[in-house]
Short mmCIF file of C-alpha atoms in Angstrom, two decimals:
data_model
loop_
_atom_site.label_atom_id
_atom_site.label_comp_id
_atom_site.label_asym_id
_atom_site.label_seq_id
_atom_site.Cartn_x
_atom_site.Cartn_y
_atom_site.Cartn_z
CA UNK P 1 -20.79 4.93 27.92
CA UNK P 2 -18.26 6.13 30.47
CA UNK P 3 -20.94 7.86 32.56
CA UNK P 4 -22.88 4.58 32.64
CA UNK P 5 -19.81 2.59 33.65
CA UNK P 6 -20.00 0.68 30.37
CA UNK P 7 -16.58 0.05 28.91
CA UNK P 8 -16.12 0.08 25.12
CA UNK P 9 -15.06 -3.23 23.60
CA UNK P 10 -13.36 -4.04 20.27
CA UNK P 11 -16.73 -3.85 18.47
CA UNK P 12 -17.26 -0.30 19.78
CA UNK P 13 -13.84 0.80 18.55
CA UNK P 14 -14.36 -0.86 15.18
CA UNK P 15 -17.69 0.95 14.78
CA UNK P 16 -15.92 4.26 15.41
CA UNK P 17 -13.18 3.41 12.92
CA UNK P 18 -15.63 2.26 10.25
CA UNK P 19 -17.99 5.21 10.73
CA UNK P 20 -15.26 7.83 10.44
CA UNK P 21 -13.75 6.06 7.45
CA UNK P 22 -17.10 5.87 5.64
CA UNK P 23 -17.69 9.60 6.22
CA UNK P 24 -14.26 10.58 4.92
CA UNK P 25 -12.79 11.59 8.29
CA UNK P 26 -9.59 9.72 7.51
CA UNK P 27 -7.25 11.63 9.82
CA UNK P 28 -9.65 10.95 12.70
CA UNK P 29 -9.45 7.23 11.94
CA UNK P 30 -5.72 7.28 12.73
CA UNK P 31 -6.37 9.21 15.95
CA UNK P 32 -9.03 6.70 17.02
CA UNK P 33 -6.67 3.82 16.23
CA UNK P 34 -4.06 5.27 18.60
CA UNK P 35 -6.67 5.78 21.34
CA UNK P 36 -7.85 2.21 20.83
CA UNK P 37 -4.32 0.84 21.20
CA UNK P 38 -3.63 3.07 24.22
CA UNK P 39 -6.76 1.57 25.80
CA UNK P 40 -5.20 -1.86 25.45
CA UNK P 41 -7.11 -3.16 22.42
CA UNK P 42 -5.31 -4.96 19.62
CA UNK P 43 -6.63 -4.20 16.11
CA UNK P 44 -8.33 -7.13 14.36
CA UNK P 45 -9.13 -7.66 10.68
CA UNK P 46 -12.12 -5.31 10.81
CA UNK P 47 -10.02 -2.56 12.42
CA UNK P 48 -7.24 -2.99 9.87
CA UNK P 49 -9.64 -2.82 6.90
CA UNK P 50 -10.99 0.58 8.04
CA UNK P 51 -7.52 1.95 8.79
CA UNK P 52 -6.15 0.78 5.42
CA UNK P 53 -8.95 2.64 3.64
CA UNK P 54 -7.99 5.80 5.54
CA UNK P 55 -4.26 5.61 4.80
CA UNK P 56 -5.07 4.82 1.16
CA UNK P 57 -7.15 7.97 0.78
CA UNK P 58 -4.54 10.02 2.65
CA UNK P 59 -1.76 8.58 0.46
CA UNK P 60 0.18 7.61 3.57
CA UNK P 61 2.09 4.74 1.99
CA UNK P 62 4.61 4.60 4.85
CA UNK P 63 1.79 4.09 7.36
CA UNK P 64 0.24 1.54 5.04
CA UNK P 65 3.43 -0.49 4.93
CA UNK P 66 3.64 -0.43 8.71
CA UNK P 67 0.09 -1.79 8.87
CA UNK P 68 1.02 -4.39 6.26
CA UNK P 69 3.83 -5.55 8.57
CA UNK P 70 1.38 -5.72 11.48
CA UNK P 71 -0.97 -7.82 9.34
CA UNK P 72 1.76 -10.36 8.51
CA UNK P 73 3.09 -10.53 12.10
CA UNK P 74 -0.37 -11.17 13.48
CA UNK P 75 -1.57 -13.58 10.83
CA UNK P 76 -4.36 -11.35 9.53
CA UNK P 77 -3.42 -11.85 5.89
CA UNK P 78 -5.86 -14.77 5.69
CA UNK P 79 -8.76 -12.30 5.60
CA UNK P 80 -9.92 -11.51 2.05
CA UNK P 81 -11.03 -7.99 2.98
CA UNK P 82 -7.68 -7.16 4.56
CA UNK P 83 -5.86 -8.56 1.51
CA UNK P 84 -8.07 -6.63 -0.90
CA UNK P 85 -7.53 -3.42 1.08
CA UNK P 86 -3.75 -3.96 0.92
CA UNK P 87 -3.89 -4.47 -2.85
CA UNK P 88 -6.03 -1.35 -3.25
CA UNK P 89 -3.68 0.70 -1.06
CA UNK P 90 -0.64 -0.20 -3.15
CA UNK P 91 -2.52 0.33 -6.43
CA UNK P 92 -3.70 3.81 -5.44
CA UNK P 93 -0.23 4.74 -4.21
CA UNK P 94 1.35 3.81 -7.56
CA UNK P 95 3.10 0.71 -6.29
CA UNK P 96 1.74 -1.92 -8.66
CA UNK P 97 4.61 -4.36 -8.16
CA UNK P 98 3.88 -4.50 -4.41
CA UNK P 99 0.15 -4.78 -5.13
CA UNK P 100 0.81 -7.78 -7.38
CA UNK P 101 2.99 -9.48 -4.73
CA UNK P 102 0.21 -9.06 -2.15
CA UNK P 103 -2.29 -10.32 -4.71
CA UNK P 104 -0.24 -13.45 -5.51
CA UNK P 105 0.20 -14.26 -1.81
CA UNK P 106 -3.54 -14.15 -1.12
CA UNK P 107 -5.13 -17.55 -0.68
CA UNK P 108 -8.62 -16.12 -0.97
CA UNK P 109 -9.51 -13.49 -3.56
CA UNK P 110 -12.88 -11.97 -4.38
CA UNK P 111 -14.00 -10.08 -7.48
CA UNK P 112 -13.02 -6.76 -5.86
CA UNK P 113 -9.42 -7.94 -5.46
CA UNK P 114 -9.17 -8.81 -9.15
CA UNK P 115 -10.87 -5.58 -10.24
CA UNK P 116 -8.59 -3.38 -8.13
CA UNK P 117 -5.40 -4.75 -9.70
CA UNK P 118 -6.79 -4.90 -13.25
CA UNK P 119 -7.95 -1.27 -13.01
CA UNK P 120 -4.58 -0.27 -11.58
CA UNK P 121 -2.70 -1.75 -14.52
CA UNK P 122 -5.23 -0.37 -16.99
CA UNK P 123 -5.12 3.22 -15.71
CA UNK P 124 -1.32 3.13 -15.91
CA UNK P 125 -1.48 1.96 -19.52
CA UNK P 126 -0.05 -1.49 -18.68
CA UNK P 127 -2.67 -3.25 -20.77
CA UNK P 128 -0.69 -6.44 -21.35
CA UNK P 129 -0.55 -7.01 -17.57
CA UNK P 130 -4.25 -6.17 -17.26
CA UNK P 131 -5.19 -8.59 -20.05
CA UNK P 132 -3.03 -11.34 -18.53
CA UNK P 133 -4.89 -10.91 -15.24
CA UNK P 134 -8.20 -11.04 -17.09
CA UNK P 135 -7.21 -14.33 -18.75
CA UNK P 136 -5.97 -15.71 -15.43
CA UNK P 137 -9.27 -14.72 -13.87
CA UNK P 138 -11.16 -16.85 -16.39
CA UNK P 139 -8.78 -19.80 -15.92
CA UNK P 140 -9.45 -19.72 -12.18
CA UNK P 141 -13.19 -19.85 -12.81
CA UNK P 142 -14.01 -16.26 -11.84
CA UNK P 143 -16.29 -14.46 -14.28
CA UNK P 144 -15.39 -10.80 -14.93
CA UNK P 145 -18.18 -8.43 -13.98
CA UNK P 146 -19.10 -5.07 -15.47
CA UNK P 147 -16.63 -3.27 -13.18
CA UNK P 148 -13.81 -5.43 -14.54
CA UNK P 149 -14.64 -4.51 -18.13
CA UNK P 150 -15.24 -0.83 -17.33
CA UNK P 151 -11.78 -0.62 -15.76
CA UNK P 152 -10.26 -1.76 -19.06
CA UNK P 153 -12.49 0.51 -21.16
CA UNK P 154 -11.64 3.55 -19.03
CA UNK P 155 -7.93 2.81 -19.26
CA UNK P 156 -7.97 2.42 -23.05
CA UNK P 157 -10.05 5.59 -23.48
CA UNK P 158 -7.79 7.62 -21.15
CA UNK P 159 -4.75 6.63 -23.22
CA UNK P 160 -6.48 7.49 -26.52
CA UNK P 161 -6.78 3.85 -27.61
CA UNK P 162 -10.37 4.21 -28.79
CA UNK P 163 -10.37 1.22 -31.10
CA UNK P 164 -9.25 -1.05 -28.26
CA UNK P 165 -11.89 0.50 -25.99
CA UNK P 166 -14.62 -0.22 -28.54
CA UNK P 167 -13.34 -3.78 -29.03
CA UNK P 168 -13.47 -4.26 -25.24
CA UNK P 169 -17.09 -3.14 -25.21
CA UNK P 170 -17.83 -5.79 -27.84
CA UNK P 171 -15.97 -8.39 -25.75
CA UNK P 172 -18.07 -7.39 -22.76
CA UNK P 173 -21.26 -7.88 -24.78
CA UNK P 174 -20.01 -11.25 -26.05
CA UNK P 175 -19.55 -12.37 -22.44
CA UNK P 176 -23.26 -11.77 -21.83
CA UNK P 177 -22.98 -8.40 -20.10
CA UNK P 178 -24.60 -5.19 -21.34
CA UNK P 179 -22.46 -2.02 -21.32
CA UNK P 180 -23.87 0.48 -18.84
CA UNK P 181 -23.71 4.24 -18.48
CA UNK P 182 -20.21 4.10 -17.00
CA UNK P 183 -18.99 2.12 -20.01
CA UNK P 184 -20.23 4.65 -22.55
CA UNK P 185 -19.36 7.82 -20.63
CA UNK P 186 -15.82 6.51 -20.04
CA UNK P 187 -15.44 5.89 -23.74
CA UNK P 188 -17.04 9.13 -24.94
CA UNK P 189 -15.24 11.31 -22.38
CA UNK P 190 -11.91 9.92 -23.52
CA UNK P 191 -12.50 10.77 -27.16
CA UNK P 192 -10.45 13.60 -28.61
CA UNK P 193 -11.24 13.07 -32.28
CA UNK P 194 -14.59 14.34 -33.47
CA UNK P 195 -15.07 11.57 -36.04
CA UNK P 196 -14.58 8.91 -33.38
CA UNK P 197 -17.01 10.79 -31.16
CA UNK P 198 -19.62 10.83 -33.90
CA UNK P 199 -19.17 7.07 -34.35
CA UNK P 200 -19.83 6.56 -30.66
CA UNK P 201 -22.85 8.87 -30.84
CA UNK P 202 -24.34 6.71 -33.60
CA UNK P 203 -23.61 3.54 -31.65
CA UNK P 204 -25.17 4.89 -28.47
CA UNK P 205 -28.29 5.88 -30.46
CA UNK P 206 -28.60 2.39 -31.93
CA UNK P 207 -28.50 0.69 -28.54
CA UNK P 208 -30.64 3.33 -26.81
CA UNK P 209 -28.04 4.78 -24.44
CA UNK P 210 -28.23 8.30 -25.85
CA UNK P 211 -31.47 8.74 -23.90
CA UNK P 212 -29.53 8.35 -20.67
CA UNK P 213 -28.79 11.79 -19.25
CA UNK P 214 -25.20 10.89 -18.26
CA UNK P 215 -24.30 9.53 -21.69
CA UNK P 216 -25.95 12.54 -23.35
CA UNK P 217 -24.04 14.96 -21.10
CA UNK P 218 -20.77 13.25 -22.04
CA UNK P 219 -21.70 13.66 -25.72
CA UNK P 220 -22.45 17.36 -25.18
CA UNK P 221 -19.06 17.80 -23.54
CA UNK P 222 -17.33 15.97 -26.39
CA UNK P 223 -19.04 18.00 -29.13
CA UNK P 224 -18.54 21.30 -27.26
CA UNK P 225 -14.82 20.70 -26.84
CA UNK P 226 -14.62 19.97 -30.57
CA UNK P 227 -16.44 23.26 -31.34
CA UNK P 228 -19.42 21.45 -32.88
CA UNK P 229 -22.16 23.35 -31.04
CA UNK P 230 -24.91 22.40 -33.44
CA UNK P 231 -24.51 18.71 -32.59
CA UNK P 232 -24.01 19.49 -28.89
CA UNK P 233 -27.21 21.52 -28.83
CA UNK P 234 -29.15 18.83 -30.68
CA UNK P 235 -28.13 16.25 -28.10
CA UNK P 236 -28.96 18.71 -25.30
CA UNK P 237 -32.47 19.31 -26.63
CA UNK P 238 -33.09 15.56 -26.85
CA UNK P 239 -32.58 15.07 -23.09
CA UNK P 240 -35.99 14.73 -21.47
CA UNK P 241 -34.96 15.15 -17.83
CA UNK P 242 -32.00 17.52 -17.88
CA UNK P 243 -29.76 17.62 -14.84
CA UNK P 244 -27.83 20.67 -13.64
CA UNK P 245 -24.69 19.06 -15.08
CA UNK P 246 -26.34 18.93 -18.52
CA UNK P 247 -27.25 22.63 -18.40
CA UNK P 248 -23.80 23.59 -17.06
CA UNK P 249 -22.06 21.59 -19.77
CA UNK P 250 -24.01 23.33 -22.56
CA UNK P 251 -23.65 26.77 -20.94
CA UNK P 252 -19.91 26.21 -20.55
CA UNK P 253 -19.63 25.19 -24.20
CA UNK P 254 -21.32 28.37 -25.42
CA UNK P 255 -19.42 30.62 -23.01
CA UNK P 256 -16.00 29.16 -23.77
CA UNK P 257 -16.29 29.76 -27.49
CA UNK P 258 -17.65 33.32 -27.29
CA UNK P 259 -21.40 32.67 -27.65
CA UNK P 260 -22.11 34.39 -24.35
CA UNK P 261 -25.54 35.72 -25.32
CA UNK P 262 -26.63 32.14 -26.03
CA UNK P 263 -25.10 31.01 -22.71
CA UNK P 264 -27.02 33.69 -20.76
CA UNK P 265 -30.22 32.86 -22.64
CA UNK P 266 -29.77 29.19 -21.74
CA UNK P 267 -29.11 30.18 -18.12
CA UNK P 268 -32.39 32.12 -17.99
CA UNK P 269 -34.21 29.16 -19.55
CA UNK P 270 -32.70 26.85 -16.93
CA UNK P 271 -33.82 29.08 -14.08
CA UNK P 272 -37.26 29.32 -15.67
CA UNK P 273 -37.43 25.51 -15.65
CA UNK P 274 -36.99 25.59 -11.89
CA UNK P 275 -33.34 24.49 -11.61
CA UNK P 276 -31.10 26.21 -9.12
CA UNK P 277 -27.71 27.23 -10.58
CA UNK P 278 -24.52 26.47 -8.69
CA UNK P 279 -21.03 27.96 -8.48
CA UNK P 280 -19.97 26.13 -11.66
CA UNK P 281 -22.79 27.78 -13.62
CA UNK P 282 -21.57 31.25 -12.66
CA UNK P 283 -17.94 30.39 -13.31
CA UNK P 284 -18.89 29.50 -16.88
CA UNK P 285 -21.01 32.63 -17.36
CA UNK P 286 -18.47 35.04 -15.85
CA UNK P 287 -15.65 33.47 -17.87
CA UNK P 288 -17.72 34.05 -20.99
CA UNK P 289 -18.37 37.68 -20.05
CA UNK P 290 -14.64 38.13 -19.39
CA UNK P 291 -13.68 36.83 -22.82
CA UNK P 292 -16.39 38.87 -24.59
CA UNK P 293 -15.97 42.14 -22.68
CA UNK P 294 -19.53 42.20 -21.31
CA UNK P 295 -19.08 44.41 -18.24
CA UNK P 296 -22.72 45.14 -17.36
CA UNK P 297 -23.78 41.53 -17.80
CA UNK P 298 -20.83 40.36 -15.71
CA UNK P 299 -21.67 42.74 -12.86
CA UNK P 300 -25.33 41.72 -12.95
CA UNK P 301 -24.53 38.00 -12.87
CA UNK P 302 -21.99 38.44 -10.06
CA UNK P 303 -24.45 40.41 -7.92
CA UNK P 304 -27.23 37.88 -8.55
CA UNK P 305 -25.13 35.04 -7.10
CA UNK P 306 -25.65 36.15 -3.51
CA UNK P 307 -28.82 38.22 -3.83
CA UNK P 308 -30.93 35.88 -5.97
CA UNK P 309 -29.39 32.42 -5.50
CA UNK P 310 -27.68 32.57 -2.09
CA UNK P 311 -24.37 31.43 -3.58
CA UNK P 312 -21.23 32.79 -1.94
CA UNK P 313 -18.74 33.87 -4.64
CA UNK P 314 -15.39 32.09 -4.54
CA UNK P 315 -11.99 33.55 -5.38
CA UNK P 316 -12.50 32.28 -8.93
CA UNK P 317 -15.64 34.41 -9.35
CA UNK P 318 -13.93 37.50 -7.87
CA UNK P 319 -10.99 36.94 -10.21
CA UNK P 320 -13.32 36.80 -13.23
CA UNK P 321 -14.95 40.11 -12.33
CA UNK P 322 -11.62 41.82 -11.75
CA UNK P 323 -10.53 40.58 -15.17
CA UNK P 324 -13.78 41.81 -16.76
CA UNK P 325 -13.22 45.33 -15.36
CA UNK P 326 -9.51 45.45 -16.18
CA UNK P 327 -9.94 44.25 -19.76
CA UNK P 328 -12.59 46.92 -20.32
CA UNK P 329 -10.20 49.62 -19.10
CA UNK P 330 -11.86 50.16 -15.70
CA UNK P 331 -8.59 49.83 -13.79
CA UNK P 332 -9.55 52.10 -10.87
CA UNK P 333 -12.82 50.19 -10.40
CA UNK P 334 -10.94 46.89 -10.56
CA UNK P 335 -8.49 48.09 -7.90
CA UNK P 336 -11.28 49.36 -5.64
CA UNK P 337 -13.07 46.04 -6.05
CA UNK P 338 -9.94 44.11 -5.01
CA UNK P 339 -9.54 46.34 -1.93
CA UNK P 340 -13.12 45.60 -0.76
CA UNK P 341 -13.07 41.85 -1.46
CA UNK P 342 -14.03 39.72 1.58
CA UNK P 343 -11.50 37.10 0.43
CA UNK P 344 -7.75 37.50 0.39
CA UNK P 345 -6.63 38.00 -3.24
CA UNK P 346 -4.39 35.33 -4.66
CA UNK P 347 -2.21 35.16 -7.79
CA UNK P 348 -5.24 34.70 -10.07
CA UNK P 349 -6.58 38.13 -9.05
#
């Protein structure tokens, strides 16, 4: 633009801010904001929305409060997107009281504003506040959507309140909405008691959600963590289109509890099905070899990462192999291996 004697305007700057924010280059957003102001441009509501997203993700609450002051001084608090971004910033920086003040002072609210504050209260275990907001939402004629309900379900499940989470799912259904994959995976992933997990498995079968690969993977994870590999494997085999996460979850389950031969067999089956393993796959396998003292298998898997699958080992993989050698009594080999590592050893090694 400069070579063509075309000067950037506020729209140009806002495009830069928005683009960098959407791509996760949050620090660059702040740099661009300073350049924009140095060029004589005053941020508008669109600029502020992008910058607030950046400071939220960077957890720069001090910067966020400065922007909040700028918003009030320049009368930008009328904008629903600016207001929602301010609420979200305070929620994600653990300042719910400030978020609620901003929320109450907003003349215009959209569903995202309500959902942000309800989820914030729910994730902190402040369910009475979340439920009060939900009731207020209905009184003001705004119908909760599936994100609203899922925020409550996730919060209840995270805090171990499984009964309340299940009741919330029923409330969602009574409102005319159908629980989706997020609803069920949030509930299943939060379960710590096997009996409760089995109840959810039965419920997901009855309504047909067990066929969803994400729900099924959450069930595998739940059963594996409870040591019930038979049920985990049954669910795994029922998945028609297995994702890498499904395979990794089952492999991790076997490896963690000492069934390394089964984990390696499953790994070979996965590769035979045409799926490319990732770093997580090898972390699970090497951890299993470490716990079971399988030196040769560990070496072979470690070597195959780079030679067969073009995966660069991380410090975690190097640490596993050092542990495998040391536990088997190969201390000199372990030391030599550490000395030739391309990565700098850390405390785990």
